[in-house]
Coordinates of C-alpha atoms in Angstrom, one line a residue:
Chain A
X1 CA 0.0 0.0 0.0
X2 CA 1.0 3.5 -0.9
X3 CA 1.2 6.3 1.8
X4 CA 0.7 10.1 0.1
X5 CA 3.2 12.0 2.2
X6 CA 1.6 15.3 2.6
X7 CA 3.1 19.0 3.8
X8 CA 1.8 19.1 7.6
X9 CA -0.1 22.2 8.4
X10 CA 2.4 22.9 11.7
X11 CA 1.2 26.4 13.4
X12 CA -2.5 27.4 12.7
X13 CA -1.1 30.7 10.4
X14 CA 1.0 28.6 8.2
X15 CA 0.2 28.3 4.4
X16 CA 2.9 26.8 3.2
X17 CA 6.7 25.8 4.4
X18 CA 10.5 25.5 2.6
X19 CA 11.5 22.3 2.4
X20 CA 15.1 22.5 3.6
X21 CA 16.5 19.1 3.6
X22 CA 15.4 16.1 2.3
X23 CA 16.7 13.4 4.9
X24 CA 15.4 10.7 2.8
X25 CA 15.6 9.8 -0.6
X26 CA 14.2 7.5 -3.2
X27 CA 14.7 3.6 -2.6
X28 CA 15.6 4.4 1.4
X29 CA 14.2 2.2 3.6
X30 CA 12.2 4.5 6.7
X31 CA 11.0 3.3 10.1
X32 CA 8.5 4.7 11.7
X33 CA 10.4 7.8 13.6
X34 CA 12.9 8.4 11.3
X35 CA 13.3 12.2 10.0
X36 CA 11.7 12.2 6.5
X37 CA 12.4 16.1 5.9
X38 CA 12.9 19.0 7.2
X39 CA 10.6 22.3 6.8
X40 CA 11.5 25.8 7.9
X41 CA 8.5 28.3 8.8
X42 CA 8.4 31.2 10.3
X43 CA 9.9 30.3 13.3
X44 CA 11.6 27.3 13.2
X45 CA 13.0 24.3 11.4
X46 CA 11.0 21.2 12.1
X47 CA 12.1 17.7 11.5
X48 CA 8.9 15.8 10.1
X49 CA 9.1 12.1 11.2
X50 CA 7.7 9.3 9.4
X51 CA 4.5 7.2 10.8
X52 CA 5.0 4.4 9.2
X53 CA 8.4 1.5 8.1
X54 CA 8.7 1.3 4.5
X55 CA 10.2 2.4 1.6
X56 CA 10.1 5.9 0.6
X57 CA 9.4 5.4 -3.5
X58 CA 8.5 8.6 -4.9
X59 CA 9.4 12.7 -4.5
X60 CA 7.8 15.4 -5.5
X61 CA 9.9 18.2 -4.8
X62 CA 13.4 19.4 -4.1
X63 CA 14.7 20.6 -1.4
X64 CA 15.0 24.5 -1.5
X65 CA 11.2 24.2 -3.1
X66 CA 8.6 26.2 -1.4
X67 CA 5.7 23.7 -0.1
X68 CA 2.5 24.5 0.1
X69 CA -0.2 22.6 3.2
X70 CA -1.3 19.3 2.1
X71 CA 0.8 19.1 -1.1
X72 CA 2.7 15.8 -1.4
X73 CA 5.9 15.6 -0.7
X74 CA 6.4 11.7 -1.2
X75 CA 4.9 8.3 -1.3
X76 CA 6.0 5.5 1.1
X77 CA 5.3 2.1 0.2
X78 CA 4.1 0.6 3.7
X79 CA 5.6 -3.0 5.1
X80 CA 3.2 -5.3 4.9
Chain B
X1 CA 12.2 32.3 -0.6
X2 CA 15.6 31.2 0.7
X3 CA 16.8 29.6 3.9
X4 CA 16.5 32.3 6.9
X5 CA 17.0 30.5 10.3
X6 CA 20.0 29.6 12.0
X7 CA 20.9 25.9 12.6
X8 CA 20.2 25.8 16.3
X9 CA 16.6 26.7 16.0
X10 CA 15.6 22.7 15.0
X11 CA 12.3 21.0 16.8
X12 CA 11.2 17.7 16.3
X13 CA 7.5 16.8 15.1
X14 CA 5.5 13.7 15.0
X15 CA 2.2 14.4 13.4
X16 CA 0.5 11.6 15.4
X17 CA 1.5 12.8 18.9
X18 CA 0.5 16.2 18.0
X19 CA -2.8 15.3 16.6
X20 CA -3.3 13.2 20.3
X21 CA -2.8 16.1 22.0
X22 CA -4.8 18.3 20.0
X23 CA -8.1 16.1 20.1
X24 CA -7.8 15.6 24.1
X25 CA -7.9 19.5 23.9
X26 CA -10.9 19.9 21.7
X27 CA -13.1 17.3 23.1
X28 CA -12.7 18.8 26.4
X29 CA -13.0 22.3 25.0
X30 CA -9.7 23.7 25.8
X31 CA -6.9 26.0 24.5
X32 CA -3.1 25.6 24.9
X33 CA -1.3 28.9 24.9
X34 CA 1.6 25.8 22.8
X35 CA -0.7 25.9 19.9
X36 CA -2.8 29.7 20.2
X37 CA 0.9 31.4 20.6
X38 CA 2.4 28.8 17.9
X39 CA 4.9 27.7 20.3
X40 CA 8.0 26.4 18.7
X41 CA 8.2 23.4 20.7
X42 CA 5.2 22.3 20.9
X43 CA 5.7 18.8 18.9
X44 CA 8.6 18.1 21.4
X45 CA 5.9 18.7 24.3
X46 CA 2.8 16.8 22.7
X47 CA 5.2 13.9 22.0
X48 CA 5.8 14.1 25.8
X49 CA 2.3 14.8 26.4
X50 CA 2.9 17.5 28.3
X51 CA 0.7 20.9 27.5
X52 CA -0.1 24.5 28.8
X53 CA -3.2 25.1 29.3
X54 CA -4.6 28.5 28.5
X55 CA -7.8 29.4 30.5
X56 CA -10.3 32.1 29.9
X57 CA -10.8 31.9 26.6
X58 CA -8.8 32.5 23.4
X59 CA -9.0 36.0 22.8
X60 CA -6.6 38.5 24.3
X61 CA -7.8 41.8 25.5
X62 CA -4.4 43.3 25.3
X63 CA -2.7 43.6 21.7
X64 CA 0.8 43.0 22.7
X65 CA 2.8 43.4 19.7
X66 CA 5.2 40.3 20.2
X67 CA 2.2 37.7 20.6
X68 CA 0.1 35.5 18.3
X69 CA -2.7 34.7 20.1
X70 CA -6.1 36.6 19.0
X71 CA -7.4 40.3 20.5
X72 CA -10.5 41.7 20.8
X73 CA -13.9 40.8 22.3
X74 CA -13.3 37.9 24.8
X75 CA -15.6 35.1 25.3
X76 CA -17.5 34.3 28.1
X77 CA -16.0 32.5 31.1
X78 CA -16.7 28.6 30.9
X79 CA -17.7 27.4 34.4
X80 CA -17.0 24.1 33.4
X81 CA -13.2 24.9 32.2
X82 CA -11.5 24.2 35.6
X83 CA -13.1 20.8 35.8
X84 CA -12.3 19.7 32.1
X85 CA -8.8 21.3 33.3
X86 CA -8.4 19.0 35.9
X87 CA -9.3 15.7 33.7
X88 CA -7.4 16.2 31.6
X89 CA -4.0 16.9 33.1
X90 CA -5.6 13.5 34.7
X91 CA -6.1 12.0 31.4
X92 CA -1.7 13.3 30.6
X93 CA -0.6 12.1 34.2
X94 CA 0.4 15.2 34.4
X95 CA 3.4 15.4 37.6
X96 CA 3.5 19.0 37.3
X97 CA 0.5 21.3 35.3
X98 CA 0.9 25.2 33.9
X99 CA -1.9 27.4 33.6
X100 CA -2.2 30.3 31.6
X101 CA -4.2 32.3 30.4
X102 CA -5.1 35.5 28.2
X103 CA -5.6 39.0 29.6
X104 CA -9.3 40.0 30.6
X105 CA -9.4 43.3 31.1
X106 CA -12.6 43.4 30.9
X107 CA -13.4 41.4 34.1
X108 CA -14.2 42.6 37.2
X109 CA -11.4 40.3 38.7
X110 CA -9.3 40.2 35.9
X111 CA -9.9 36.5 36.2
X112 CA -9.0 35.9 39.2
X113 CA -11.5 33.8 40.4
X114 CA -11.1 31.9 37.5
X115 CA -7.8 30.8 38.1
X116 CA -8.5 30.2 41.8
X117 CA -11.3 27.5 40.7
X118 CA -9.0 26.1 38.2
X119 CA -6.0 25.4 41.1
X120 CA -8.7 24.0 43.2
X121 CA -10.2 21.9 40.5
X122 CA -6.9 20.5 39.8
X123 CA -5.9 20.0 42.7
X124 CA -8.8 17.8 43.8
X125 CA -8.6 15.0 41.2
X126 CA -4.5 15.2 41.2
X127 CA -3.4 15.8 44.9
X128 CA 0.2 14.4 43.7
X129 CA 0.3 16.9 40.7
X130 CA 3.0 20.2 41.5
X131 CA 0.4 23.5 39.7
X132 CA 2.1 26.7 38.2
X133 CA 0.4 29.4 37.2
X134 CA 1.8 32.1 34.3
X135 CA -0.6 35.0 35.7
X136 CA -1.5 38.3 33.5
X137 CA -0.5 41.6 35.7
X138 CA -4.2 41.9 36.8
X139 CA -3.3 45.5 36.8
X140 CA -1.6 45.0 40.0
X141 CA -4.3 45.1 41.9
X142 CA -3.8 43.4 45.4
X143 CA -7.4 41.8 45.9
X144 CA -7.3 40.2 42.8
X145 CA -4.0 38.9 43.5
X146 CA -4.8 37.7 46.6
X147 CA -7.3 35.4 45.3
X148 CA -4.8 33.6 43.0
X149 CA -2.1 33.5 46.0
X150 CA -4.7 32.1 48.2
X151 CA -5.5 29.2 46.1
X152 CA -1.6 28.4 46.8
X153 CA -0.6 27.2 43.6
X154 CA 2.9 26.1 43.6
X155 CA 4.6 28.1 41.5
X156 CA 3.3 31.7 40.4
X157 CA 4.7 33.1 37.2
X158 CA 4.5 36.6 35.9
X159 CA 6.8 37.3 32.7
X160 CA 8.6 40.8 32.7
X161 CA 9.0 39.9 28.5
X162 CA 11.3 42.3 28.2
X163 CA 13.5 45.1 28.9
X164 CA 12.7 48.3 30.7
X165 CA 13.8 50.5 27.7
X166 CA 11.6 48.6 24.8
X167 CA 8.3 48.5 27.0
X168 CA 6.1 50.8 24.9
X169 CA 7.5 49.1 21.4
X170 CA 6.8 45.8 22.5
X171 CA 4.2 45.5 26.0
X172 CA 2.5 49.1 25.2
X173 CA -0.6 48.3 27.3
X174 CA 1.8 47.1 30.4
X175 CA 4.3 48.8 32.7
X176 CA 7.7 47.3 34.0
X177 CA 7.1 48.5 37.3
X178 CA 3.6 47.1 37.3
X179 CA 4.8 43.9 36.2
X180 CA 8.0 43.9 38.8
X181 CA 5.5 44.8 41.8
X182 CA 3.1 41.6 41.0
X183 CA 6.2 39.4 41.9
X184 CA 7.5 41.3 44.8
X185 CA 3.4 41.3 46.6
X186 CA 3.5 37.3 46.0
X187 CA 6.6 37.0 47.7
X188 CA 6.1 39.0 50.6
X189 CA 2.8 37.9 50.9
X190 CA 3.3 34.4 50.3
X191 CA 7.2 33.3 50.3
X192 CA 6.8 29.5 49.9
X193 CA 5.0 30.1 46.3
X194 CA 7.7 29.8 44.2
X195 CA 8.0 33.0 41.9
X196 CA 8.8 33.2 38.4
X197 CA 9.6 35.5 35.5
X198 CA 11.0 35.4 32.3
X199 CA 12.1 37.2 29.3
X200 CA 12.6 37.5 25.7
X201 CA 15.9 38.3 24.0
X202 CA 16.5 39.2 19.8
X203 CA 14.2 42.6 20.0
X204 CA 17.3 44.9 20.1
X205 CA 18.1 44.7 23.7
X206 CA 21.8 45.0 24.9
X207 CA 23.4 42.8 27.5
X208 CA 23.3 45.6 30.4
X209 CA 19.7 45.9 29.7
X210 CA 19.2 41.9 30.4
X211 CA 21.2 42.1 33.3
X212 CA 19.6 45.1 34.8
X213 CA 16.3 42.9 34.3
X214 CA 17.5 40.2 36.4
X215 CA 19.2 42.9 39.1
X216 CA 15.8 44.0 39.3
X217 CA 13.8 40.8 39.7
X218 CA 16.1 39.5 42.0
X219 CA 15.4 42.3 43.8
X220 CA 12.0 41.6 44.4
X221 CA 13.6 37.8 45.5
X222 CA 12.4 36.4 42.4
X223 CA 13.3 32.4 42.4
X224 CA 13.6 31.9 38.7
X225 CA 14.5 33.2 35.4
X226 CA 13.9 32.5 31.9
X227 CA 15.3 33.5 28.7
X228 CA 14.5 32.9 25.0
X229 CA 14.5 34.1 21.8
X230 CA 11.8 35.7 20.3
X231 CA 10.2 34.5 17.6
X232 CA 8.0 36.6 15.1
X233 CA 4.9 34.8 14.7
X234 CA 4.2 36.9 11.6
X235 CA 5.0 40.2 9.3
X236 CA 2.8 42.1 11.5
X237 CA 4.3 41.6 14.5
X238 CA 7.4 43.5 16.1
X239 CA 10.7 43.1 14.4
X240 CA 12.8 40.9 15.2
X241 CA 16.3 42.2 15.7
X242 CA 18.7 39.5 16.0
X243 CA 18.9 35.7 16.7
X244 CA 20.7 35.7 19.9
X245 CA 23.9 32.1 20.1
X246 CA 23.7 29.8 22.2
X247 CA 26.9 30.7 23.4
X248 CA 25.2 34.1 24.5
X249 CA 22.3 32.6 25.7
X250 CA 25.0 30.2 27.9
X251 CA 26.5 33.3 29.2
X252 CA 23.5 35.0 30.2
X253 CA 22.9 31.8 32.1
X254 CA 26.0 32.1 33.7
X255 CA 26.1 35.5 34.6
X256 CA 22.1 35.3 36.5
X257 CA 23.1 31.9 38.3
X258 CA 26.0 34.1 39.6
X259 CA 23.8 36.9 40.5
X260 CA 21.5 34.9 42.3
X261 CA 18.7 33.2 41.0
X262 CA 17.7 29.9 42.3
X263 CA 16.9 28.3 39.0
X264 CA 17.9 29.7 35.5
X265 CA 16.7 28.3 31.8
X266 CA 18.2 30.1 29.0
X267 CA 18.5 29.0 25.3
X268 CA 17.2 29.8 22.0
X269 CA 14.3 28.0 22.3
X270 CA 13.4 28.1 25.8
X271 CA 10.0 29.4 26.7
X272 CA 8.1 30.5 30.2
X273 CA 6.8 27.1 30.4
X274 CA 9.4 24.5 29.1
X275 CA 10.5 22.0 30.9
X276 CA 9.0 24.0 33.8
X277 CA 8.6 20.7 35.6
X278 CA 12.5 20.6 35.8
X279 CA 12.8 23.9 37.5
X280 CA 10.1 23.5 39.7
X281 CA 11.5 20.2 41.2
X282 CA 14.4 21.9 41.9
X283 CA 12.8 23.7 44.6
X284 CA 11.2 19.7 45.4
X285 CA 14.4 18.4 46.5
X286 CA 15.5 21.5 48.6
X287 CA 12.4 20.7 51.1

């Protein structure tokens, strides 16, 4: 099963975040925990972790790309 | 857009813990100052399911220009808020609970009351749990902060926010001396509530300025300090000057430990309220 990846809405005000680093890149295995990204708002950098093990399969953007709330980011194929 | 924030200003989140956190909240009808201010560490906090509460509503009657959270026309007061309080820092297993609130103004009490049911509340379905309070200046007025030092909450908290000099910029509806008075009436009235106060650095202040702050506050026999950087929620809010090192933030941690202060927390992304369990056991292990 595929898991959409989506930008997290992380303060109320926020609209959209800069992806900074991407921690994890196609064909990399992920457990649930690990850092998938990182996002810079306003005020700080946030380290997004992952929800679920798997593979992450598919990106959509690049980091230095400007993301906008509930755009997706990447697709994880989940461990059965 | 380009990068903008220095290295050290990193949280963690986990959209799951946040989301836990946020759902006790709305089922029980209550506000978190971590969430209404936008607090920078609040995934760390959820993940630890640890919260501040922020009682009386969501809308600010003051418009100071460093905050986030909403001003205008406050809502009514929720007689059932001090109750849902309670079960949920039952629900967290909450060792050691803050309460804050917004600025009412427009009541009688300035809230007062409020607060005083909230301690009580608390207290009764979690004798074992240590209660701060981070109190508005209830415009100093000795009545009203009798009834919050009555309730004997453990710790009382009243943030100074800033320097003297850059009052009417950034508090312009407060007054230093106002602010410095509530925490020398809690002491003198009640010395074994633990007083607090705290402030925020990056809005153009200069190292005298800070430590006049804490000359003053320790004056008044304040117990423990706080420093962070301030963080503009937005591009209507007060400019920020400067992201203040760690290394500075070490030495101004340095320098107020050597003054005199019982407990100090300074770092970029220290706020009134983190890891206030930490500092308040401090004071724990000294009885």
């Amino acid at each position: 099963m595929i898991k959409l990846i989506k930008m997290p809405k992380l303060s109320a005000n926020m609209e959209s975040g800069l992806l900074v680093t991407l921690r994890k890149q196609n064909g990399d295995d992920v457990q649930k925990g690990d850092v998938l990204f990182e996002v810079e708002t306003e005020k700080v950098v946030s380290e997004i972790e992952s929800e679920e093990d798997g593979k992450l399969v598919k990106l959509y953007f690049r980091e230095g790309d400007n993301v906008k709330v509930d755009e997706i980011i990447a697709e994880i194929e989940i461990a059965e | 857009m380009g990068r903008k924030l220095p290295d050290w200003l990193k949280v963690n989140y986990n959209k799951e813990a946040v989301d836990e956190v946020s759902h006790l909240m709305a089922d029980l009808k209550l506000n978190t100052v971590c969430k209404e201010a936008n607090c920078p560490n609040l995934g760390e906090c959820f993940k630890k399911k640890t919260a501040t509460f922020m009682i009386l509503g969501s809308v600010c009657t003051r418009n100071c220009r460093f905050c986030n959270v909403s001003n205008g026309h406050a809502a009514e007061v929720d007689p059932e808020e001090p109750i849902n309080l309670a079960l949920a820092v039952k629900t967290l297993g909450l060792k050691h609970v803050v309460i804050t609130s917004v600025t009412r103004d427009d009541l009688a009490d300035g809230g007062a009351a409020h607060f005083a049911s909230t301690i009580e509340a608390v207290r009764k379905y979690n004798p074992d749990t240590t209660i701060e309070v981070l109190i508005p200046d209830l415009e100093g007025v000795h009545e009203h902060l009798d009834i919050v030092i009555n309730a004997n909450p453990n710790v009382i908290n009243h943030n100074i926010e800033t320097v003297k000099y850059l009052y009417a910029d950034v508090r312009p509806q407060a007054d230093y001396e106002r602010s410095l008075h509530v925490l020398k009436y809690v002491k003198e009235k009640a010395p074994d509530i633990i007083t607090k106060t705290g402030i925020m650095v990056g809005l153009g202040e200069t190292d005298e300025q800070v430590y006049e702050v804490m000359d003053d506050c320790l004056k008044v026999n304040c117990d423990i300090f706080t420093i962070g950087q301030y963080l503009r929620p937005s591009e209507n809010h007060i400019e920020l000057k400067e992201y203040v090192t760690p290394e500075k933030f070490e030495e101004y941690k340095k320098v107020g430990q050597e003054k005199g202060f019982k407990y100090i927390a300074s770092g970029p992304l220290v706020r009134s309220s983190y890891k206030a369990e930490e500092a308040s056991g401090v004071f724990n292990k000294e009885k």
